[in-house]
Coordinates of C-alpha atoms and ligand atoms in Angstrom, one line a residue:
X608 CA -153.7 18.1 84.2
X609 CA -151.8 18.8 87.8
X610 CA -151.4 15.1 88.3
X611 CA -149.6 15.2 85.2
X612 CA -146.9 17.6 85.9
X613 CA -146.8 15.7 89.5
X614 CA -145.7 12.6 87.4
X615 CA -143.2 14.4 85.1
X616 CA -141.8 15.9 88.1
X617 CA -140.9 13.0 89.8
X618 CA -140.1 10.9 86.9
X619 CA -137.4 14.1 86.6
X620 CA -136.3 13.8 90.1
X621 CA -135.8 9.9 89.7
X622 CA -133.6 10.4 86.9
X623 CA -131.4 13.0 88.3
X624 CA -131.4 10.3 91.5
X625 CA -129.8 8.0 88.9
X626 CA -127.4 10.1 87.4
X627 CA -125.8 11.3 90.6
X628 CA -125.5 7.6 91.6
X629 CA -123.9 6.7 88.2
X630 CA -121.3 9.7 88.7
X631 CA -120.7 8.7 92.0
X632 CA -119.7 5.6 91.2
X633 CA -116.0 5.4 90.6
X634 CA -116.1 7.5 94.1
X635 CA -117.1 4.5 96.0
X636 CA -115.1 1.8 93.7
X637 CA -111.8 3.5 94.5
X638 CA -111.7 3.1 98.0
X639 CA -113.2 -0.5 98.1
X640 CA -110.1 -1.2 95.5
X641 CA -107.9 0.1 97.6
X642 CA -109.1 -2.2 100.4
X643 CA -108.9 -5.1 98.1
X644 CA -105.6 -4.6 97.0
X645 CA -104.1 -4.5 100.3
X646 CA -105.9 -7.2 101.6
X647 CA -104.4 -9.4 98.5
X648 CA -101.1 -7.9 99.2
X649 CA -101.2 -8.9 102.9
X650 CA -102.5 -12.6 101.8
X651 CA -99.4 -12.3 99.0
X652 CA -96.3 -11.2 100.8
X653 CA -94.0 -13.5 102.2
X654 CA -94.5 -14.8 106.4
X655 CA -91.0 -13.7 108.5
X656 CA -88.6 -16.4 108.2
X657 CA -88.6 -18.7 110.2
X658 CA -85.5 -18.2 113.5
X659 CA -82.7 -19.8 112.5
X660 CA -81.5 -21.9 114.7
X661 CA -78.6 -20.9 116.9
X662 CA -76.8 -24.3 118.5
X663 CA -74.4 -22.1 120.1
X664 CA -76.7 -19.7 121.9
X665 CA -78.6 -22.4 122.8
X666 CA -76.2 -24.2 124.6
X667 CA -75.1 -21.3 126.5
X668 CA -78.9 -20.8 127.6
X669 CA -79.4 -23.9 128.8
X670 CA -76.0 -24.1 130.7
X671 CA -77.0 -20.5 132.3
X672 CA -80.7 -21.9 133.3
X673 CA -78.7 -24.8 135.1
X674 CA -76.1 -22.8 136.8
X675 CA -76.8 -22.7 140.7
X676 CA -73.9 -21.7 142.0
X677 CA -70.4 -20.0 141.0
X678 CA -67.9 -21.5 138.1
X679 CA -64.3 -21.6 139.4
X680 CA -61.3 -21.7 137.0
X681 CA -57.7 -23.7 138.7
X682 CA -55.2 -24.4 137.0
X683 CA -51.0 -23.2 136.9
X684 CA -50.2 -19.7 135.9
X685 CA -50.6 -19.6 131.9
X686 CA -53.6 -22.2 132.0
X687 CA -56.0 -19.5 130.4
X688 CA -57.8 -19.3 133.6
X689 CA -58.6 -15.4 133.2
X690 CA -58.8 -15.4 129.3
X691 CA -61.3 -18.7 128.8
X692 CA -62.8 -17.7 131.7
X693 CA -63.9 -13.7 130.5
X694 CA -64.8 -15.2 127.8
X695 CA -67.3 -18.3 128.4
X696 CA -68.8 -15.5 131.2
X697 CA -69.7 -13.3 128.1
X698 CA -70.9 -16.5 126.3
X699 CA -73.0 -17.4 129.2
X700 CA -74.6 -13.9 130.2
X701 CA -73.0 -13.9 133.8
X702 CA -69.9 -11.9 134.9
X703 CA -67.0 -12.8 135.4
X704 CA -64.3 -12.0 138.6
X705 CA -60.7 -12.6 138.7
X706 CA -59.5 -13.0 142.3
X707 CA -55.9 -11.5 141.8
X708 CA -57.4 -8.0 140.5
X709 CA -59.6 -7.9 143.2
X710 CA -57.0 -8.4 145.7
X711 CA -54.8 -5.6 144.0
X712 CA -57.4 -3.3 143.7
X713 CA -58.1 -3.7 147.7
X714 CA -54.2 -3.6 148.0
X715 CA -53.8 -0.9 146.1
X716 CA -50.4 -2.7 145.4
X717 CA -49.5 -5.3 142.6
X718 CA -49.0 -9.0 143.7
X719 CA -45.5 -9.0 143.1
X720 CA -45.5 -5.7 145.3
X721 CA -47.7 -7.7 148.5
X722 CA -45.1 -10.5 148.1
X723 CA -42.6 -8.6 148.6
X724 CA -43.7 -6.0 151.0
X725 CA -45.8 -8.7 152.8
X726 CA -44.7 -12.2 151.7
X727 CA -46.6 -15.3 150.5
X728 CA -48.3 -16.2 153.6
X729 CA -50.5 -12.9 153.9
X730 CA -51.0 -13.2 150.1
X731 CA -53.1 -16.9 150.6
X732 CA -54.7 -15.1 153.2
X733 CA -55.8 -12.5 151.2
X734 CA -56.7 -14.5 148.5
X735 CA -58.8 -16.8 150.8
X736 CA -60.8 -13.7 151.6
X737 CA -61.8 -12.5 148.6
X738 CA -62.3 -16.3 147.2
X739 CA -64.7 -17.1 150.2
X740 CA -67.1 -13.7 149.9
X741 CA -66.8 -15.0 145.6
X742 CA -68.1 -18.2 146.5
X743 CA -71.0 -17.1 148.1
X744 CA -72.1 -15.3 145.5
X745 CA -74.5 -15.8 142.7
X746 CA -73.4 -17.7 139.8
X747 CA -70.7 -16.4 138.2
X748 CA -67.4 -17.2 136.4
X749 CA -64.2 -16.4 139.1
X750 CA -60.3 -17.2 137.9
X751 CA -58.0 -17.9 140.4
X752 CA -54.4 -17.2 141.2
X753 CA -52.5 -20.6 140.7
X754 CA -51.6 -21.1 144.1
X755 CA -55.3 -20.3 145.5
X756 CA -56.5 -24.2 145.4
X757 CA -53.5 -25.6 146.5
X758 CA -54.3 -24.0 149.8
X759 CA -56.6 -26.4 152.2
X760 CA -59.0 -23.6 153.4
X761 CA -59.6 -22.5 150.1
X762 CA -59.9 -25.6 148.2
X763 CA -61.8 -26.7 151.3
X764 CA -64.5 -23.6 150.8
X765 CA -64.6 -24.1 147.0
X766 CA -65.0 -27.4 146.4
X767 CA -68.2 -27.1 148.7
X768 CA -70.1 -24.2 147.2
X769 CA -68.8 -23.8 143.7
X770 CA -67.9 -25.8 140.6
X771 CA -64.3 -26.1 140.2
X772 CA -63.0 -26.6 137.1
X773 CA -58.9 -27.4 136.2
X774 CA -57.6 -26.0 133.5
X775 CA -54.3 -28.3 132.8
X776 CA -52.0 -27.5 129.9
X777 CA -47.9 -29.0 129.9
X778 CA -45.5 -26.6 131.5
X779 CA -44.3 -25.8 127.8
X780 CA -48.1 -24.4 126.9
X781 CA -48.0 -22.9 129.9
X782 CA -44.8 -20.6 129.4
X783 CA -45.8 -19.7 125.6
X784 CA -49.0 -18.4 127.2
X785 CA -47.7 -16.3 130.6
X786 CA -47.3 -13.0 128.7
X787 CA -45.9 -11.2 131.3
X788 CA -43.6 -12.9 133.9
X789 CA -42.6 -10.1 135.6
X790 CA -46.1 -9.6 137.6
X791 CA -45.8 -13.5 138.7
X792 CA -43.3 -13.4 141.7
X793 CA -43.3 -17.1 141.1
X794 CA -41.5 -16.7 138.1
X795 CA -38.9 -14.3 139.0
X796 CA -36.0 -16.8 139.0
X797 CA -33.8 -17.6 135.6
X798 CA -35.7 -20.5 134.7
X799 CA -39.6 -20.1 134.8
X800 CA -40.1 -23.5 132.7
X801 CA -38.0 -25.4 135.4
X802 CA -40.4 -23.6 137.7
X803 CA -43.6 -24.2 135.7
X804 CA -42.8 -27.6 135.6
X805 CA -41.7 -28.3 139.4
X806 CA -45.1 -26.5 140.2
X807 CA -47.2 -28.6 137.7
X808 CA -45.7 -32.0 139.9
X809 CA -46.4 -30.3 143.1
X810 CA -49.3 -28.7 142.4
X811 CA -51.3 -31.5 140.3
X812 CA -52.6 -33.5 143.7
X813 CA -54.0 -30.6 144.4
X814 CA -56.1 -29.6 140.8
X815 CA -57.3 -33.7 140.6
X816 CA -59.8 -32.8 143.5
X817 CA -61.4 -30.1 141.3
X818 CA -64.9 -31.1 140.3
X819 CA -63.9 -31.3 136.0
X820 CA -61.0 -31.9 134.6
X821 CA -60.1 -29.8 131.4
X822 CA -56.9 -30.6 129.0
X823 CA -56.5 -26.9 127.0
X824 CA -52.9 -27.6 125.6
X825 CA -52.9 -26.6 121.9
X826 CA -56.3 -25.0 121.9
X827 CA -56.7 -21.7 121.6
X828 CA -59.1 -19.4 123.7
X829 CA -62.0 -19.8 121.6
X830 CA -61.7 -23.3 121.6
X831 CA -61.1 -23.7 125.2
X832 CA -64.2 -22.3 125.8
X833 CA -66.2 -24.5 123.6
X834 CA -64.3 -27.1 125.1
X835 CA -65.2 -25.7 128.9
X836 CA -69.1 -25.2 127.6
X837 CA -69.6 -28.7 126.6
X838 CA -67.9 -29.9 130.2
X839 CA -70.4 -27.8 132.1
X840 CA -73.2 -29.3 129.8
X841 CA -72.1 -32.5 130.3
X842 CA -72.0 -31.8 133.7
X843 CA -74.7 -29.6 135.2
X844 CA -78.1 -32.2 135.7
X845 CA -80.9 -31.3 133.2
X846 CA -83.8 -30.2 134.8
Ligands
S3P77 C1 -49.7 -17.7 141.7 C2 -50.0 -17.6 140.5 C3 -50.4 -15.9 140.0 C4 -50.8 -15.1 141.4 C5 -49.6 -15.3 142.2 C6 -49.3 -16.5 142.7 C7 -49.6 -18.8 142.1 O1 -52.0 -15.5 139.2 O2 -51.4 -15.3 141.9 O3 -48.5 -14.7 141.4 O4 -49.0 -19.5 143.0 O5 -49.3 -19.8 141.0 P1 -52.1 -16.4 138.0 O6 -52.3 -17.9 138.4 O7 -53.3 -16.0 137.5 O8 -50.7 -16.2 137.3

């Protein structure tokens, strides 16, 4: 009798256990379903799009990696040394210096005032010292004053320590680009076009010595920058 009672009790416990399992099934299935859904979604979600090639950035990066010295822009007033230089430096991710600006900052007076008070010879001396310091610095873009490369000592140090680029343009183009003749004492005579034509003839033999020659006639600042980047890419040895 007691054995029968015992077996009934076991049956009851077992039945209760099965009932509980059935009740708990949705609770166990819910997190499992969520996991499967997440895994399916992860598999189905599109892979991140491959990076679009950016030829301009790649070109700039390749040039910067190969630069082992400063790049110095030479040429007449209005040739774009400052405007093109600043923009190209930004593209290459290197610094930009303008020797005229550094001289003005150091002297505390304008270039016109330096010419007037101390004379051109003194100005050329300041220019040589300024460029001498810049030439030995790390790779950066340097815009020179138009007459700097026509001074033998200055040209020699730039040719030796830097990569020099002559930005060429016709006198008429130069004049159209020179916005402010007041800051350029050499153009303080009545006929700036005649002066630029004369300076072009006198200075071309000096500028010819530059490592790279770039004709910027008819080019916007952006196009001149692009031409400059391609010229650098062609000139610099591949590593
Ligand atoms: C000069 C050009 C000027 C400036 C100075 C003398 C020149 O610089 O250095 O007026 O001798 O051609 P930009 O070429 O930047 O105008």
